[in-house]
Coordinates of C-alpha atoms in Angstrom, one line a residue:
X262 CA 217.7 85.7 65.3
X263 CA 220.3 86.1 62.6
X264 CA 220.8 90.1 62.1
X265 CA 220.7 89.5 59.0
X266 CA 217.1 88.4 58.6
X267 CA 215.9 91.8 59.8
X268 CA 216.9 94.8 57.0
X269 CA 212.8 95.3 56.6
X270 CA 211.9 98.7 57.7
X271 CA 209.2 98.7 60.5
X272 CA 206.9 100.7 58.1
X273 CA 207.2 97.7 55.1
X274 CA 206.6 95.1 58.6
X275 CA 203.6 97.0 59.7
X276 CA 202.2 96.6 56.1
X277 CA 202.5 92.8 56.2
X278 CA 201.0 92.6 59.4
X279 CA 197.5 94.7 58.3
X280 CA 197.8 92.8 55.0
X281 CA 198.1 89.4 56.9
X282 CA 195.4 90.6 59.5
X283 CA 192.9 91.6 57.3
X284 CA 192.7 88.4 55.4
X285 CA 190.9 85.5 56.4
X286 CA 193.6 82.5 56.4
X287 CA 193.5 78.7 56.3
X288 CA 194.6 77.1 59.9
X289 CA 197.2 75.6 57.0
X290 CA 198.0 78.9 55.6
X291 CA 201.6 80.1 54.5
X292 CA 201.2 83.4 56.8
X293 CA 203.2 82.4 60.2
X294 CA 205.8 80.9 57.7
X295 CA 206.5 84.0 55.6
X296 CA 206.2 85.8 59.0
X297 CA 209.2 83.9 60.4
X298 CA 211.1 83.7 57.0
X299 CA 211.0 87.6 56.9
X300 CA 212.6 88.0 60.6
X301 CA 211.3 85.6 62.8
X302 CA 210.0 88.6 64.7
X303 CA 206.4 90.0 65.8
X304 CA 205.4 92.4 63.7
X305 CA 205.8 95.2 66.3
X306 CA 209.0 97.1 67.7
X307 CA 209.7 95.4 70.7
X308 CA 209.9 98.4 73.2
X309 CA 211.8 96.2 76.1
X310 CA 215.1 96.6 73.5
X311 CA 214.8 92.7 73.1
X312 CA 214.1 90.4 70.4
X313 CA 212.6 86.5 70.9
X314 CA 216.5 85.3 71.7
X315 CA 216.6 87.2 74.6
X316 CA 212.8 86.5 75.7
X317 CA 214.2 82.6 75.2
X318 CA 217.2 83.1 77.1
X319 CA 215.6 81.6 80.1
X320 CA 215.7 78.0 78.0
X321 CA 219.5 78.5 77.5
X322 CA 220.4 79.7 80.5
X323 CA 219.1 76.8 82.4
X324 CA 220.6 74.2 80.1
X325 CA 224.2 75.9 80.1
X326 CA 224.1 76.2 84.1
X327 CA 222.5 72.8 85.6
X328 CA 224.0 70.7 82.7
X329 CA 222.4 67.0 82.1
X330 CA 223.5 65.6 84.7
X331 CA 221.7 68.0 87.5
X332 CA 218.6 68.1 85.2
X333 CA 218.9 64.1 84.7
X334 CA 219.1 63.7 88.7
X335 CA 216.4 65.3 89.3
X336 CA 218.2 67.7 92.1
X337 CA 218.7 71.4 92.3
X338 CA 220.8 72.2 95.2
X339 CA 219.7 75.2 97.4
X340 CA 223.4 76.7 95.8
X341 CA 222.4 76.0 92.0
X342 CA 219.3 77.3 92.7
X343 CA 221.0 80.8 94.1
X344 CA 222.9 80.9 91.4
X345 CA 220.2 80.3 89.1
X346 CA 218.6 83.6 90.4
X347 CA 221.3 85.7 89.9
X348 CA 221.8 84.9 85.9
X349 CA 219.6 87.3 83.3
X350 CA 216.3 85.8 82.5
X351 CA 216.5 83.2 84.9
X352 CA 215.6 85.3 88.0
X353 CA 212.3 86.6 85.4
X354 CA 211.4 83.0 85.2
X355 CA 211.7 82.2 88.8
X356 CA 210.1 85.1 90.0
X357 CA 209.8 85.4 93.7
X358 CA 211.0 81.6 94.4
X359 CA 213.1 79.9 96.9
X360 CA 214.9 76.9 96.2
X361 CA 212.2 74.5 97.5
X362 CA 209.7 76.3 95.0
X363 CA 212.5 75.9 91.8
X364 CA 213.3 72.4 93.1
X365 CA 209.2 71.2 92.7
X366 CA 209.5 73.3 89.3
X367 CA 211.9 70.5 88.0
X368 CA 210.1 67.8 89.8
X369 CA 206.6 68.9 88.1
X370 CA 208.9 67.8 85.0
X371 CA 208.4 71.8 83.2
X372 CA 212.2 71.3 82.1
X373 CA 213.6 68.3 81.0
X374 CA 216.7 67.2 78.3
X375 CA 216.3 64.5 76.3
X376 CA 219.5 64.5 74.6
X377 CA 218.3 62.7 71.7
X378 CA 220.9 62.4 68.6
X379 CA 220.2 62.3 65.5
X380 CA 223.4 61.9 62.5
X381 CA 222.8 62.4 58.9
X382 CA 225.6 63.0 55.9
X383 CA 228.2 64.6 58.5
X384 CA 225.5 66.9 60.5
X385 CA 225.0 65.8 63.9
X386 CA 221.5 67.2 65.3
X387 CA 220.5 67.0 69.6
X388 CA 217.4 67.5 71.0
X389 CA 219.4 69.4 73.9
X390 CA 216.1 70.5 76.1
X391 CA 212.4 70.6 76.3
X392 CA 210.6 73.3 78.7
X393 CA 206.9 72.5 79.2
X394 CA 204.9 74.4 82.0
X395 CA 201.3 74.4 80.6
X396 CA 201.0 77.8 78.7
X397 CA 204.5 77.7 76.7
X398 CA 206.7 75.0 74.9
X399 CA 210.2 75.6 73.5
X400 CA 213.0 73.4 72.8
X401 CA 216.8 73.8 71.9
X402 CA 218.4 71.9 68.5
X403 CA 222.0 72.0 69.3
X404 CA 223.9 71.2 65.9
X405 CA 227.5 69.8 65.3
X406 CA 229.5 68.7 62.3
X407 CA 232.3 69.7 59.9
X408 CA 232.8 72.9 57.6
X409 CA 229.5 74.0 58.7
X410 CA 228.4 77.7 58.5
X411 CA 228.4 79.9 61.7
X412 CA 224.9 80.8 62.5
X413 CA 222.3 77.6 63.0
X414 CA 219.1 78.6 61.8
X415 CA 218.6 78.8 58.0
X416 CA 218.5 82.6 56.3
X417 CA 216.9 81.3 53.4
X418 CA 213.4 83.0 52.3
X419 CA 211.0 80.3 50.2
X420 CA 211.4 81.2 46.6
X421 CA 207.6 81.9 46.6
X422 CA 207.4 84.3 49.3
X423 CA 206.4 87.8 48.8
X424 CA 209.2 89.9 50.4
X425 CA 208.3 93.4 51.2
X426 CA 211.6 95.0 51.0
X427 CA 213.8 97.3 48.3
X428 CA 216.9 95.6 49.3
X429 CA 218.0 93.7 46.1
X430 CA 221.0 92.5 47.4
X431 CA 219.6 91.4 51.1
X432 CA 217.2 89.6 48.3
X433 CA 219.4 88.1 46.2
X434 CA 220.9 86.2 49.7
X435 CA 218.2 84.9 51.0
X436 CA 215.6 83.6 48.1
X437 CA 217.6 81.1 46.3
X438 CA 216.7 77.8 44.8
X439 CA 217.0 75.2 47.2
X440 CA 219.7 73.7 45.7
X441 CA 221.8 76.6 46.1
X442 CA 221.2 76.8 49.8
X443 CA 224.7 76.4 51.6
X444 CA 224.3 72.8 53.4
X445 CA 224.0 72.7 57.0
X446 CA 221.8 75.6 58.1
X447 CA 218.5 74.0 60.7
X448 CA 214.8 75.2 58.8
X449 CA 212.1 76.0 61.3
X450 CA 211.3 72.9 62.8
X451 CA 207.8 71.0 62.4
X452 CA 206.4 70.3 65.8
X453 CA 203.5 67.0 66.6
X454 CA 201.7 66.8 70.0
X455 CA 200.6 63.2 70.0
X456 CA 200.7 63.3 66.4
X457 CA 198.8 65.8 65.3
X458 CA 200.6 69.1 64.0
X459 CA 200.8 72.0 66.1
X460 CA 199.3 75.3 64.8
X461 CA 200.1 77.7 67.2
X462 CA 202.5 80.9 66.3
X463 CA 205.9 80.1 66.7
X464 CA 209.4 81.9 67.1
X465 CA 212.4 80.0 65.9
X466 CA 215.8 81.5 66.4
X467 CA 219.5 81.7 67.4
X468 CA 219.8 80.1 71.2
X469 CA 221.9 82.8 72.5
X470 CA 222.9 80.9 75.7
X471 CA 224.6 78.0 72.6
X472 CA 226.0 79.9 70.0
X473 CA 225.6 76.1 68.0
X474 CA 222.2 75.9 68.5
X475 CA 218.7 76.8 67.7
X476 CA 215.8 77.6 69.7
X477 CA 212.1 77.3 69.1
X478 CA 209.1 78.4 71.4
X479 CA 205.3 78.3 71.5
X480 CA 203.4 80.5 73.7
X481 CA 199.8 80.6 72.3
X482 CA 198.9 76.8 72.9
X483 CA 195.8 76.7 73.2
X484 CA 194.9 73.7 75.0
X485 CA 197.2 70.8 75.6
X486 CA 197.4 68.0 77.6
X487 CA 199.5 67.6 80.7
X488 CA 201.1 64.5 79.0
X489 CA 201.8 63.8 75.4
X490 CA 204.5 62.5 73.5
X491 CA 206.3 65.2 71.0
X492 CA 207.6 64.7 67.9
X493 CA 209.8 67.3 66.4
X494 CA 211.0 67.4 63.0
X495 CA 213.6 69.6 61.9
X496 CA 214.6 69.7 58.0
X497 CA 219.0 71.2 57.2
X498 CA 219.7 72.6 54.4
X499 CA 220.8 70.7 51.6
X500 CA 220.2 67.2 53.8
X501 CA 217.4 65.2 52.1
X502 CA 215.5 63.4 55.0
X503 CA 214.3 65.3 58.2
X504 CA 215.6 64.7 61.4
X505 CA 213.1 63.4 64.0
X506 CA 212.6 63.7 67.7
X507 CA 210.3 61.6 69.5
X508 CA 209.8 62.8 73.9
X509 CA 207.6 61.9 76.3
X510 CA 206.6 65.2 78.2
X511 CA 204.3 65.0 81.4
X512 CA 203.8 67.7 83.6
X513 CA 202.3 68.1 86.7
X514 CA 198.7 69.7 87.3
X515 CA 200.1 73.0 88.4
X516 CA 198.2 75.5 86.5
X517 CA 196.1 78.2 88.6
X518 CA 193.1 79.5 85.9
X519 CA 191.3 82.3 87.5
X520 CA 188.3 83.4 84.6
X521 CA 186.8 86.7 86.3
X522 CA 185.1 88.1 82.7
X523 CA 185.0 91.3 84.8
X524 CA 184.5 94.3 83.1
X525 CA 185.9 97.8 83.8
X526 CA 185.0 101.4 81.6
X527 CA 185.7 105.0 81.5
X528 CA 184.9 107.1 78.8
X529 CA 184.6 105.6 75.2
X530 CA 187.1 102.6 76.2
X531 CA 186.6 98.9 78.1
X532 CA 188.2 96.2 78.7
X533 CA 187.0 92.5 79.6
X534 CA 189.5 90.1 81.8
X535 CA 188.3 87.2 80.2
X536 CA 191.6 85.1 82.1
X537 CA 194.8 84.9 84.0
X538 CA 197.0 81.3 84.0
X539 CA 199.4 81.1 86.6
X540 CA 202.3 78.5 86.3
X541 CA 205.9 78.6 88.6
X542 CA 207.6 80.0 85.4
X543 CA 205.2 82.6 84.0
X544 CA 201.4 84.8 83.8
X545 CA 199.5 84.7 81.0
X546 CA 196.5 87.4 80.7
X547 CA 193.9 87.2 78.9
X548 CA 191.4 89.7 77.5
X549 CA 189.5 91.9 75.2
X550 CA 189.1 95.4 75.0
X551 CA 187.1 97.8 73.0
X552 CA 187.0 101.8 72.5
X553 CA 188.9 104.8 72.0
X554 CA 191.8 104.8 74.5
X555 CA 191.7 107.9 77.2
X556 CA 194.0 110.5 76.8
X557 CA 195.1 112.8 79.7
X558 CA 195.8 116.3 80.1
X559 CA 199.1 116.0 78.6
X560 CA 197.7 113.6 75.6
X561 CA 197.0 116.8 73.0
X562 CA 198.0 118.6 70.4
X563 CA 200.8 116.5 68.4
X564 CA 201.2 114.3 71.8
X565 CA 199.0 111.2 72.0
X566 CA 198.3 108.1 73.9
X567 CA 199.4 105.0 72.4
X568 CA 197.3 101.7 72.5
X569 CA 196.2 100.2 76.4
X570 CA 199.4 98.5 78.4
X571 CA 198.4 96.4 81.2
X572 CA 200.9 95.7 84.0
X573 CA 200.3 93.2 86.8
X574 CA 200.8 94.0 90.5
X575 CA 200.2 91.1 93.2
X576 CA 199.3 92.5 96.5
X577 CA 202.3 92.6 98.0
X578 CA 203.4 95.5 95.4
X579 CA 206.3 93.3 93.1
X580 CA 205.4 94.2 89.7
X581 CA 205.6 91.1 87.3
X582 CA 207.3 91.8 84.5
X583 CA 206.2 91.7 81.0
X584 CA 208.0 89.3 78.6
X585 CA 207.7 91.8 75.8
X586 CA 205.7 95.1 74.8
X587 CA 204.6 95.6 71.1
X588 CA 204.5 98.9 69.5
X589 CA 203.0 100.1 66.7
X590 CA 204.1 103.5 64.7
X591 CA 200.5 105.1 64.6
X592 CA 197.3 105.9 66.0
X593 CA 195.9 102.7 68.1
X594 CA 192.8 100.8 67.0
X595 CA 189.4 100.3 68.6
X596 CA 189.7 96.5 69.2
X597 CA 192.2 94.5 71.1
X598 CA 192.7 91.1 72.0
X599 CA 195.8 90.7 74.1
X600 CA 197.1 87.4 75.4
X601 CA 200.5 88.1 76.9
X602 CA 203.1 86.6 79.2
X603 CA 204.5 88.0 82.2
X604 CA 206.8 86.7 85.3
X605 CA 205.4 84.1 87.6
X606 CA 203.1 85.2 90.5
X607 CA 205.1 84.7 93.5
X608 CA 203.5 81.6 95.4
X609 CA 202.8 83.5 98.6
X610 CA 200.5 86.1 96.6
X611 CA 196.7 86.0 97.3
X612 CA 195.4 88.8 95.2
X613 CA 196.9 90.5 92.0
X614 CA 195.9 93.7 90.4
X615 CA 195.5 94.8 86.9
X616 CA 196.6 98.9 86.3
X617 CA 195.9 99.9 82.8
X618 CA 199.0 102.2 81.3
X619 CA 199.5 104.0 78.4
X620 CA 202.6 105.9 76.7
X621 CA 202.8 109.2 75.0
X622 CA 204.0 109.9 71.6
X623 CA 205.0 112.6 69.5
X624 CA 202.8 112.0 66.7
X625 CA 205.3 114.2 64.0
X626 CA 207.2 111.3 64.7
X627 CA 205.5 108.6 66.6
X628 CA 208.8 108.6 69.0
X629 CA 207.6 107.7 72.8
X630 CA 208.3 110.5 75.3
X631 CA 210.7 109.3 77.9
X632 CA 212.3 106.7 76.0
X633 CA 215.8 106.4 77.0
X634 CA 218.8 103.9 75.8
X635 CA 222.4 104.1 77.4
X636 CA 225.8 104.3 74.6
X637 CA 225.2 100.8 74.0
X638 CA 221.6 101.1 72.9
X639 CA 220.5 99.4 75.3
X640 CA 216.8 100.2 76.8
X641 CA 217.0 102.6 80.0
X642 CA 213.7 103.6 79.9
X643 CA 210.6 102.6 77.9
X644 CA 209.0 105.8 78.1
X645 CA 206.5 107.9 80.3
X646 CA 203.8 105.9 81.7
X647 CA 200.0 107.1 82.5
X648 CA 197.9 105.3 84.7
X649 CA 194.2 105.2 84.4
X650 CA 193.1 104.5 87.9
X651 CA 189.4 104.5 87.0
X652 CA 190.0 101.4 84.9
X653 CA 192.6 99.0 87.7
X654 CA 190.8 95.9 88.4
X655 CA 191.8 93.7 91.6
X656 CA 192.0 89.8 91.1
X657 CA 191.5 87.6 94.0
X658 CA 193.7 84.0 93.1
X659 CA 192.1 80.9 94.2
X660 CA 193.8 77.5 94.3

């Protein structure tokens, strides 16, 4: 998102969080929204270096390189699909897949572009793409017009938001009366499947592969249908009436859902696999786990194991990436549930295997050992991994 939506030091977002966690809220609650005012962020440090744009970057991507037209057509050519590959975030997404494989992705209708247009008093709004595979839904608002400021999605902060933050002047920016707010910025858009409002966390953000547009995304979904018609409603600043969106998306029945609720221990600490979903874009696992997290031989004295990783390895030993890896500045609690995304299992695989990781941190300063970032700050390393062995499970997949 907008840099400047993220002056809140990780101490004052950790705070939040706990607050926000330990409080019982109403499906209809203002918590996501104050979340996504305050930085549009999780409320860990992301330890891959990246922040939801770049996790998004996928959606861009593909909309900048096939263009309507390819999308429209239906048709990936064996030498878009190549190139696809080789751009960042699209060879994540496509993990492990030929052209044939990326050509039935775009059959099975996961990405699709509208192109609806919308104009109200001088602001031009397009529903530029919808991606749809099953576990995740975004969409890209690209926005046009006249005088209109440079970033797309809105800074502003609801005048009754709490903000939990010393910077007066950051303050003074972003909570304004409404009718102060400079015209033209997009608000966090409302999204309807068939209808009825959807509830699940969202990220909205700067569409880094469009500098003019915004992106939004879904990943916790719940369950949705294979077809359903979406309605998206997306509010601009000082522009009365909403803007509204109204696609079919239908998918194929692609999904693999493997439930083990296999349990593995050792020590004081276990964890169930209560699921892994398997689309052609991504993994999502699944579980619970409970109990003080194992420390090794090189875990003691100020050094200290953080909470339980899990990395994915299918049996042909590609390791599927992780979307994203939160991190939280102190000790780790005794209760987990993690749903994460990873890379798509390549189609070929017929077993994957779960291997339980954690990092070490200095707790004087709860810095990771082995963390590593080049001049640019960019992440070289994400720190020195430990493998339990005791507590790798192995995953058969089943069609």
């Amino acid at each position: 998102m907008d840099k400047q939506l993220n002056p809140i030091p990780d101490q004052r977002l950790e705070e939040l969080e706990q607050r926000i966690r330990n409080t019982p809220m109403p499906r209809n609650s203002m918590s996501s929204e104050i979340m996504n005012k305050i930085g549009g962020r999780n409320m860990t440090k992301q330890r891959n270096g990246s922040t939801i744009l770049k996790r998004t970057l996928t959606a861009a991507s593909i909309a900048v390189v096939m263009g309507a037209g390819a999308v429209g057509a239906g048709f990936v050519s064996p030498t878009m699909a190549s190139a696809l590959k080789q751009i960042p975030g699209i060879g994540s997404m496509f993990y492990g897949m030929n052209s044939d494989e990326i050509q039935r992705a775009v059959d099975q209708g996961i990405l699709t572009q509208p192109l609806e247009q919308i104009t109200k008093d001088g602001v031009t709004l397009t529903l530029t793409n919808v991606i749809y595979d099953g576990t995740r839904l975004s969409y890209s608002i690209e926005r046009a017009g006249e005088n209109l400021p440079q970033s797309v999605p809105s800074p502003y902060v609801p005048m009754e938001s709490e903000l939990f933050t010393d910077d007066k002047e950051w303050k003074s920016r972003v909570q304004i009366p409404e009718d102060q707010h400079q015209k033209g910025y997009i608000i966090s858009p409302t999204t309807f499947i068939n209808n009825e409002e959807l509830k699940a966390s969202i990220r909205f953000g700067s569409d880094i592969g469009n500098r003019n547009a915004a992106l939004t995304e879904y990943t916790h979904l719940g369950s949705l249908p294979n077809e359903f018609e979406l309605t998206v409603q997306a509010k601009v600043t000082q522009i009365e009436e909403p803007f509204e969106f109204k696609v079919p998306v239908k998918i194929s029945n692609n999904k693999l859902v493997i439930q083990p609720n296999e349990t593995k221990s050792y020590e004081n600490f276990s964890y169930t696999l209560q699921k892994i979903e398997s689309t052609v874009t991504n993994t999502r696992l699944i579980l619970e786990s409970t109990g003080e997290v194992p420390a090794s031989s090189e875990q003691t004295g100020k050094y200290a194991p953080t909470m339980m990783y899990y990395e994915i390895v299918d049996d042909q030993g590609k390791v599927l990436k992780q979307r994203s890896t939160g991190f939280f500045h102190r000790a780790p609690d005794l209760e987990y549930q993690v749903d994460e995304l990873y890379d798509a299992i390549s189609p070929n695989a017929k077993s994957v295997k779960i291997k339980p990781y954690t990092f070490t941190v200095n707790t004087d300063n709860w810095n990771v050992v082995g963390e590593k970032t080049n001049e640019q700050g960019k992440m070289e390393s994400m720190g020195d991994k430990t493998y339990i062995k005791e507590l790798e499970m192995e995953v058969i997949l089943k069609q």
